[in-house]
Amino acid sequence: MKCPACQHENRPGAKFCEECAAALARACPNCGSAVSDSAKFCPECAHPLTAASVQTRFASPESYTPKHLAERILTSKSALEGERKQVTVLFCDVVGSTSLAERLGPESMHALLNRFFELALSEVHRYEGTINQFLGDGFMALFGAPVAHEDHASRAVLAAVTIQRRLEERHTELIGAHGGELSVRIGLNTGPVVVGKIGDNLRMDYTAVGDTTNLAARLQQLAEPGVILVSDATRRQVGEQFRLEPLPPVTVKGKAEPVQAYRILGLASRRSPRWERPSTRFVGRERELGVLSDLLEQAERGQGQTVGIVGEPGVGKSRLLYELRQGLAERRVTYLEGRYPSYCASIPYLPVLDIIRTNCGIVDADPPEAVADKVRFAVEEVSMDPQKAVPYLLNLLGVKDESGTMEALAPDVIRARTLETLRQLAVKGSQRRPIIFAVEDVHWVDRPSGEYFDSLVENLPGAMILFVATYRPGYRPPWLDRSYATQIALRPLSQPESQSVVHAVASENRLADAVSLLILAKAEGNPFFLEDAIDVDRGP
Ligand SMILES: Nc1ncnc2c1ncn2[C@@H]1O[C@H](COP(=O)(O)OP(=O)(O)OP(=O)(O)O)[C@@H](O)[C@H]1O
Ligand SMILES: [Mg+2]
């Protein structure tokens, strides 16, 4: 009997894998007898088998894989079969499900597991991972195959972080009236697998190479409830995108040397842009800065404006915003900026959180009480009712609100009121002092933030707000047709402008003329390529 987690061959009839302890066969939770996959009641003790409908809902990958992912898997499957691919493997398991099942009873337990799987799967799919196996009360997911992604490790860790976060947020709703604790352990590892056959029902076979899956399964078992553990291989891939804490090396069965594992503490709080301080002298873009300045003047007169800055990667969108901000020193304007990290797709509300933090003056080191005080102060400052507004903002910031307002509300209501609170905060704030709202890389926009930006843009007429978004070609903001919307398309730098960037850096680094010319020709006016080529030429 083959273990679905680590592929180890076990003796027939075994219930758990002797290699990684994953569940092999379905057993009755009441008497422990082996039961078939389709059984609704135990043939030994007639106990209702809770997993029956969990298994029906999640019986085949077709039934739970979103259509857009399914199509991508099927179109690339023949190219993939037999390929050796780097992947990140995620194991997730519900803690103490046996005692939870005893407390809740079979019906509620299976409803709970269903709700949990829905939640977890939607996070895995958000980052374009696929569920490879359901393992009793948990699952194994793969990132990097069958849907290829260079940044599979980041995506996998992000999925893990959001599963834990969403579980916390929706704990009361998931558990219902029964009480009890629902938490999961998650383990991740990165390494090669050989992709096997991918069926028309999307089920993918694979052969683990070395300990790729095994180590992920072991880390999951080692994790404390609510904790995410990653291997050193995964840590090396995700770089500085997450805050993590090294654990003392652990011995793992099947490995001679102790293994280094890391606990994920959260997203790194400073998602640094490619540069904090520009290294090149700013050239050109006088016309674009002029347009931005005109639009700001209109906004200051109460005719709110929205502007999109569109351009290829590296052409200078962020730099233009930086220069706009530098030019504000003398002006009575509040500048609030939010951005998406460049390495991943949408995380709900991420840029909005940046904006709230800056607006309220919240810093990373603030304890929850300080965050709550600052939020209350900011709300009162713009004459909003703190009782109505503060709970929603604290909820967004992940700070527990002592008033308990949230607990009684349905998620839809929370969403609508959060949106309204954010909208009012911006509009009322701008009545005291004009605001520039800048959102970087809005092509990554997530749904809740998108709804907020749309509602804000709708309210611009009559408000002293300039809303600026940067994005890459191919994305079109929904508000572009409005009468108060402008788009600035950033073209490559002209030849003289490029020359001036190269000359400034080249003379500093004593580059030969021939090298400068070559760089100019290769970069085609893209300032990032200009800098990059000079850096490469200069060596490490
Ligand atoms: N007009 C300019 N003069 C001098 N340097 C520039 C200019 N525009 C951009 N740069 C430099 O080129 C590099 C890339 O620019 P920037 O990061 O603004 O590009 P971007 O369009 O925001 O790219 P992405 O889409 O990847 O975010 C930066 O180091 C920036 O300082
Ligand atoms: Mg940028």
Coordinates of C-alpha atoms in Angstrom, one line a residue, residues 66-483:
P66 CA -11.0 26.6 -10.6
K67 CA -11.6 26.6 -14.3
H68 CA -8.8 28.9 -15.3
L69 CA -6.2 26.7 -13.5
A70 CA -7.8 23.5 -15.0
E71 CA -7.4 24.9 -18.5
R72 CA -3.8 25.8 -17.9
I73 CA -3.0 22.4 -16.5
L74 CA -4.6 20.6 -19.4
T75 CA -3.0 22.7 -22.1
S76 CA 0.5 22.2 -20.7
K77 CA 0.2 18.6 -19.6
S78 CA 1.9 16.8 -22.4
A79 CA 4.9 19.1 -22.2
L80 CA 5.1 18.5 -18.5
E81 CA 4.8 14.7 -18.2
G82 CA 8.2 13.2 -17.5
E83 CA 9.8 16.6 -16.7
R84 CA 11.9 17.1 -13.6
K85 CA 10.6 20.3 -11.9
Q86 CA 11.5 22.4 -8.9
V87 CA 8.4 22.7 -6.7
T88 CA 7.4 23.7 -3.3
V89 CA 5.4 21.2 -1.3
L90 CA 2.9 22.3 1.4
F91 CA 1.4 19.9 3.9
C92 CA -1.4 21.2 6.1
D93 CA -3.1 19.2 8.8
V94 CA -5.9 20.0 11.3
V95 CA -4.7 19.7 14.9
G96 CA -6.5 17.4 17.4
S97 CA -9.3 16.5 15.0
T98 CA -10.1 13.4 16.9
S99 CA -11.0 15.3 20.1
L100 CA -12.7 18.0 18.0
A101 CA -14.8 15.3 16.4
E102 CA -15.8 13.9 19.8
R103 CA -16.8 17.3 21.0
L104 CA -18.8 18.3 17.9
G105 CA -20.3 15.0 16.8
P106 CA -19.9 13.6 13.3
E107 CA -22.3 15.9 11.4
S108 CA -20.9 19.2 12.7
M109 CA -17.4 17.9 12.3
H110 CA -17.8 17.1 8.7
A111 CA -19.5 20.4 8.1
L112 CA -16.5 22.1 9.8
L113 CA -14.0 20.2 7.8
N114 CA -15.9 21.1 4.6
R115 CA -15.8 24.8 5.5
F116 CA -12.1 24.5 6.4
F117 CA -11.2 22.9 3.1
E118 CA -13.2 25.5 1.2
L119 CA -11.2 28.2 2.9
A120 CA -7.8 26.5 2.6
L121 CA -8.3 25.5 -1.1
S122 CA -9.3 29.0 -2.1
E123 CA -6.0 30.3 -0.7
V124 CA -4.0 27.6 -2.4
H125 CA -5.7 28.4 -5.7
R126 CA -5.3 32.1 -5.2
Y127 CA -1.6 31.6 -5.5
E128 CA -2.1 29.1 -8.3
G129 CA -1.0 26.0 -6.4
T130 CA -2.9 22.7 -6.8
I131 CA -4.1 20.3 -4.2
N132 CA -2.5 17.0 -4.8
Q133 CA -3.9 14.8 -2.1
F134 CA -6.4 14.9 0.7
L135 CA -5.0 13.2 3.7
G136 CA -7.7 12.6 6.3
D137 CA -8.0 16.0 8.0
G138 CA -5.4 17.7 5.9
F139 CA -4.0 18.0 2.4
M140 CA -0.9 18.3 0.4
A141 CA -0.5 21.1 -2.2
L142 CA 2.1 21.7 -4.9
F143 CA 3.3 25.0 -6.2
G144 CA 5.4 25.1 -9.3
A145 CA 3.8 22.1 -11.1
P146 CA 1.6 21.4 -12.9
V147 CA 1.2 25.2 -13.1
A148 CA 4.7 26.6 -13.6
H149 CA 5.8 29.6 -11.5
E150 CA 9.3 30.8 -11.0
D151 CA 8.3 32.1 -7.5
H152 CA 6.6 28.9 -6.4
A153 CA 8.3 29.1 -2.9
S154 CA 6.9 32.6 -2.2
R155 CA 3.5 31.6 -3.4
A156 CA 3.5 28.5 -1.2
V157 CA 4.5 30.5 1.9
L158 CA 2.0 33.2 1.1
A159 CA -0.7 30.6 0.8
A160 CA 0.3 29.2 4.2
V161 CA 0.4 32.6 5.9
T162 CA -3.1 33.5 4.5
I163 CA -4.6 30.1 5.5
Q164 CA -3.4 30.7 9.1
R165 CA -4.6 34.3 9.0
R166 CA -8.0 33.5 7.5
L167 CA -8.5 30.7 10.0
E168 CA -7.9 33.1 12.8
E169 CA -10.3 35.7 11.3
R170 CA -13.1 33.3 10.7
H171 CA -12.6 31.0 13.7
T172 CA -15.9 31.8 15.4
E173 CA -17.8 31.4 12.2
L174 CA -16.1 28.1 11.4
I175 CA -16.5 26.5 14.8
G176 CA -20.1 27.7 15.2
A177 CA -21.9 27.4 18.5
H178 CA -20.0 24.3 19.7
G179 CA -16.8 26.0 20.9
G180 CA -13.5 24.3 20.7
E181 CA -10.2 25.2 19.0
L182 CA -9.5 24.7 15.3
S183 CA -5.9 25.2 14.3
V184 CA -3.6 23.7 11.7
R185 CA 0.1 22.8 11.4
I186 CA 1.8 23.6 8.1
G187 CA 5.2 22.3 6.7
L188 CA 6.9 23.4 3.5
N189 CA 9.9 22.2 1.5
T190 CA 11.3 23.0 -1.9
G191 CA 13.0 20.5 -4.2
P192 CA 12.7 18.5 -7.4
V193 CA 10.0 16.1 -8.4
V194 CA 9.5 14.2 -11.6
V195 CA 6.0 14.9 -13.0
G196 CA 4.2 11.7 -14.0
K197 CA 0.9 11.3 -15.8
I198 CA -1.7 14.0 -15.6
G199 CA -5.2 12.6 -16.1
D200 CA -8.0 14.4 -17.9
N201 CA -9.6 14.7 -14.4
L202 CA -6.4 16.8 -13.6
R203 CA -5.0 14.2 -11.1
M204 CA -1.2 14.4 -11.3
D205 CA 1.1 11.6 -10.4
Y206 CA 4.6 12.5 -9.5
T207 CA 7.7 10.8 -8.2
A208 CA 9.4 12.5 -5.3
V209 CA 13.1 13.0 -5.8
G210 CA 15.2 12.7 -2.6
D211 CA 13.3 14.0 0.4
T212 CA 11.3 16.8 -1.3
T213 CA 7.9 15.7 -0.1
N214 CA 9.1 13.7 2.9
L215 CA 10.7 16.6 4.6
A216 CA 7.7 18.8 4.1
A217 CA 5.5 16.2 5.7
R218 CA 7.9 15.9 8.6
L219 CA 8.1 19.6 9.2
Q220 CA 4.3 19.7 9.3
Q221 CA 4.3 17.1 12.0
L222 CA 6.9 18.9 14.0
A223 CA 5.1 22.2 13.8
E224 CA 3.2 23.5 16.9
P225 CA -0.5 24.2 16.4
G226 CA -0.9 27.4 14.4
V227 CA 2.7 27.4 13.2
I228 CA 4.3 27.3 9.7
L229 CA 7.7 25.6 9.4
V230 CA 9.8 25.8 6.3
S231 CA 13.0 24.0 5.3
D232 CA 16.3 25.8 4.6
A233 CA 15.7 25.1 0.8
T234 CA 12.4 27.1 1.0
R235 CA 13.9 29.8 3.1
R236 CA 16.7 30.4 0.5
Q237 CA 14.1 30.8 -2.2
V238 CA 11.9 33.3 -0.4
G239 CA 14.8 35.5 0.6
E240 CA 13.7 38.5 2.6
Q241 CA 10.1 38.5 1.8
F242 CA 9.1 37.0 5.2
R243 CA 10.1 37.4 8.8
L244 CA 11.3 34.1 10.1
E245 CA 12.9 32.6 13.1
P246 CA 15.5 29.8 13.0
L247 CA 14.7 26.8 15.2
P248 CA 17.4 24.6 16.8
P249 CA 18.3 21.9 14.2
V250 CA 16.0 19.0 14.4
T251 CA 16.7 15.3 13.8
V252 CA 14.4 13.8 11.2
K253 CA 14.0 10.2 10.5
G254 CA 15.8 9.1 7.4
K255 CA 18.3 11.9 7.5
A256 CA 21.8 11.5 9.0
E257 CA 22.4 15.2 9.7
P258 CA 20.1 17.4 11.8
V259 CA 17.9 19.6 9.6
Q260 CA 17.6 23.4 9.9
A261 CA 14.0 24.6 10.0
Y262 CA 12.5 28.0 10.2
R263 CA 9.3 29.3 11.7
I264 CA 7.5 31.9 9.6
L265 CA 6.5 34.9 11.6
G266 CA 4.8 36.9 8.9
L267 CA 5.4 39.1 5.9
A268 CA 8.4 41.2 6.0
S269 CA 7.1 44.6 7.0
R270 CA 9.3 46.7 4.7
R271 CA 8.5 45.5 1.2
S272 CA 11.4 47.6 -0.2
P273 CA 11.1 48.9 -3.7
R274 CA 14.0 48.1 -6.0
W275 CA 15.6 51.2 -4.5
E276 CA 15.0 53.2 -1.3
R277 CA 17.0 56.2 -2.6
P278 CA 17.6 56.5 -6.3
S279 CA 21.2 56.0 -7.4
T280 CA 20.9 58.0 -10.7
R281 CA 20.4 61.7 -11.3
F282 CA 16.9 62.2 -12.5
V283 CA 16.6 63.1 -16.2
G284 CA 13.8 64.1 -18.5
R285 CA 10.1 63.6 -17.6
E286 CA 9.5 67.4 -17.3
R287 CA 6.3 67.1 -19.3
E288 CA 5.0 64.2 -17.1
L289 CA 5.8 66.1 -13.9
G290 CA 4.1 69.1 -15.3
V291 CA 0.9 67.1 -15.9
L292 CA 1.0 65.7 -12.4
S293 CA 1.5 69.1 -10.9
D294 CA -1.5 70.5 -12.9
L295 CA -3.7 67.7 -11.8
L296 CA -2.7 68.3 -8.2
E297 CA -3.6 71.9 -8.5
Q298 CA -7.1 71.0 -9.8
A299 CA -7.5 68.6 -6.9
E300 CA -6.4 71.3 -4.4
R301 CA -9.2 73.4 -5.8
G302 CA -11.7 70.6 -5.0
Q303 CA -11.9 69.1 -8.4
G304 CA -10.6 65.6 -7.5
Q305 CA -8.6 63.9 -10.2
T306 CA -7.4 60.4 -11.0
V307 CA -4.3 59.6 -13.0
G308 CA -2.7 56.4 -14.3
I309 CA 1.0 56.1 -15.0
V310 CA 1.5 53.2 -17.3
G311 CA 4.8 51.8 -18.6
E312 CA 7.0 48.8 -19.1
P313 CA 9.0 47.4 -16.1
G314 CA 11.9 49.6 -15.3
V315 CA 10.8 52.6 -17.5
G316 CA 10.5 54.8 -14.4
K317 CA 7.0 54.8 -13.0
S318 CA 8.1 54.5 -9.4
R319 CA 10.8 57.1 -9.9
L320 CA 8.3 59.5 -11.3
L321 CA 6.2 59.1 -8.2
Y322 CA 9.3 59.6 -6.0
E323 CA 10.1 62.9 -7.8
L324 CA 6.5 64.0 -7.4
R325 CA 6.8 63.4 -3.7
Q326 CA 10.1 65.2 -3.4
G327 CA 8.5 68.2 -5.0
L328 CA 5.8 68.4 -2.3
A329 CA 8.0 69.7 0.5
E330 CA 6.6 73.2 0.2
R331 CA 3.0 72.2 -0.4
R332 CA 0.3 71.6 2.1
V333 CA -0.5 68.1 0.9
T334 CA -0.7 64.7 2.6
Y335 CA 1.0 62.0 0.5
L336 CA -0.2 58.4 1.2
E337 CA 1.3 55.5 -0.7
G338 CA 0.4 51.8 -0.9
R339 CA 2.1 49.1 -3.0
Y340 CA 1.9 45.5 -4.0
P341 CA 5.1 43.5 -3.6
S342 CA 6.5 42.8 -7.0
Y343 CA 6.9 39.1 -6.4
C344 CA 3.4 37.9 -6.0
A345 CA -0.2 38.2 -6.9
S346 CA -2.9 39.9 -4.9
I347 CA -2.9 39.8 -1.1
P348 CA -6.2 41.3 0.1
Y349 CA -5.9 44.9 1.2
L350 CA -2.1 45.0 1.2
P351 CA -1.7 48.6 -0.3
V352 CA -4.7 49.8 1.7
L353 CA -2.9 48.7 4.9
D354 CA 0.2 50.7 3.9
I355 CA -2.0 53.7 3.4
I356 CA -3.8 53.3 6.8
R357 CA -0.5 52.8 8.6
T358 CA 1.0 55.9 7.1
N359 CA -2.1 57.9 7.7
C360 CA -2.4 57.0 11.4
G361 CA 1.4 57.1 12.0
I362 CA 1.6 53.4 12.9
V363 CA 5.1 51.9 13.0
D364 CA 6.1 48.2 13.1
A365 CA 7.2 48.3 16.7
D366 CA 3.7 49.5 17.9
P367 CA 2.0 47.1 20.3
P368 CA -1.7 46.5 19.7
E369 CA -2.8 49.1 22.3
A370 CA -0.7 51.8 20.6
V371 CA -2.2 50.8 17.2
A372 CA -5.7 51.1 18.6
D373 CA -4.9 54.5 20.1
K374 CA -3.5 55.9 16.9
V375 CA -6.4 54.6 14.9
R376 CA -8.9 56.2 17.3
F377 CA -7.0 59.5 17.2
A378 CA -7.0 59.5 13.4
V379 CA -10.7 58.8 13.2
E380 CA -11.6 61.5 15.7
E381 CA -9.3 64.0 14.0
V382 CA -11.6 63.9 10.9
S383 CA -14.8 64.0 13.0
M384 CA -15.9 60.4 12.4
D385 CA -17.6 58.4 15.1
P386 CA -14.9 56.2 16.6
Q387 CA -17.4 53.6 17.8
K388 CA -18.5 53.1 14.2
A389 CA -15.2 53.3 12.5
V390 CA -12.4 52.0 14.7
P391 CA -13.5 48.3 14.9
Y392 CA -13.4 47.9 11.1
L393 CA -10.0 49.6 10.8
L394 CA -8.5 47.5 13.6
N395 CA -9.9 44.4 12.0
L396 CA -8.2 45.2 8.8
L397 CA -4.9 45.8 10.7
G398 CA -5.2 42.4 12.4
V399 CA -5.6 43.9 15.9
K400 CA -8.2 42.4 18.1
D401 CA -11.0 44.8 18.9
E402 CA -12.1 44.7 22.5
S403 CA -15.6 46.0 21.7
G404 CA -16.6 42.7 20.1
T405 CA -18.5 44.5 17.3
M406 CA -17.1 42.2 14.6
E407 CA -18.2 38.9 16.2
A408 CA -21.9 39.3 15.6
L409 CA -21.5 40.4 11.9
A410 CA -21.7 38.4 8.7
P411 CA -18.6 38.8 6.4
D412 CA -20.6 40.6 3.8
V413 CA -21.7 43.2 6.3
I414 CA -18.1 43.6 7.6
R415 CA -16.9 44.1 4.0
A416 CA -19.4 46.7 3.2
R417 CA -18.9 48.7 6.4
T418 CA -15.1 48.5 6.1
L419 CA -15.4 49.9 2.6
E420 CA -17.6 52.7 3.8
T421 CA -15.3 53.5 6.7
L422 CA -12.3 53.7 4.4
R423 CA -14.1 55.9 1.9
Q424 CA -15.3 58.3 4.6
L425 CA -11.8 58.5 6.1
A426 CA -10.3 59.6 2.8
V427 CA -13.1 62.0 1.9
K428 CA -13.3 63.6 5.3
G429 CA -9.5 63.7 5.6
S430 CA -9.2 65.5 2.4
Q431 CA -11.5 68.2 3.6
R432 CA -8.9 69.2 6.1
R433 CA -5.9 69.0 3.8
P434 CA -5.6 67.8 0.2
I435 CA -4.4 64.2 -0.2
I436 CA -2.5 62.3 -2.9
F437 CA -3.3 58.6 -2.8
A438 CA -0.6 56.8 -4.7
V439 CA -1.0 53.0 -5.4
E440 CA 1.9 51.3 -7.0
D441 CA 1.6 48.3 -9.4
V442 CA -2.1 48.3 -9.3
H443 CA -2.1 45.6 -12.0
W444 CA -1.9 43.2 -9.0
V445 CA -5.0 44.6 -7.5
D446 CA -7.0 42.4 -5.2
R447 CA -10.8 42.4 -5.1
P448 CA -11.4 44.2 -1.8
S449 CA -8.8 46.9 -2.5
G450 CA -10.2 47.2 -6.1
E451 CA -13.7 47.9 -4.7
Y452 CA -12.3 50.5 -2.4
F453 CA -10.3 52.3 -5.1
D454 CA -13.4 52.3 -7.3
S455 CA -15.6 53.7 -4.7
L456 CA -13.0 56.4 -3.9
V457 CA -12.6 57.3 -7.5
E458 CA -16.4 57.6 -7.8
N459 CA -16.3 60.2 -4.9
L460 CA -13.5 62.3 -6.4
P461 CA -15.7 65.1 -7.9
G462 CA -15.8 67.7 -5.2
A463 CA -13.0 66.1 -3.1
M464 CA -9.5 67.4 -2.7
I465 CA -7.9 64.2 -3.7
L466 CA -5.5 63.2 -6.4
F467 CA -5.6 59.4 -6.9
V468 CA -2.4 58.1 -8.7
A469 CA -2.0 54.5 -9.8
T470 CA 1.0 53.0 -11.6
Y471 CA 0.7 49.9 -13.7
R472 CA 2.2 47.9 -16.5
P473 CA 0.8 47.8 -20.1
G474 CA -1.9 45.2 -20.4
Y475 CA -3.8 46.4 -17.4
R476 CA -6.6 49.0 -17.8
P477 CA -8.0 50.6 -14.7
P478 CA -11.9 50.5 -14.6
W479 CA -12.1 54.3 -14.1
L480 CA -10.1 55.3 -17.2
D481 CA -13.1 56.6 -19.1
R482 CA -14.2 59.1 -16.4
S483 CA -14.1 62.8 -17.3

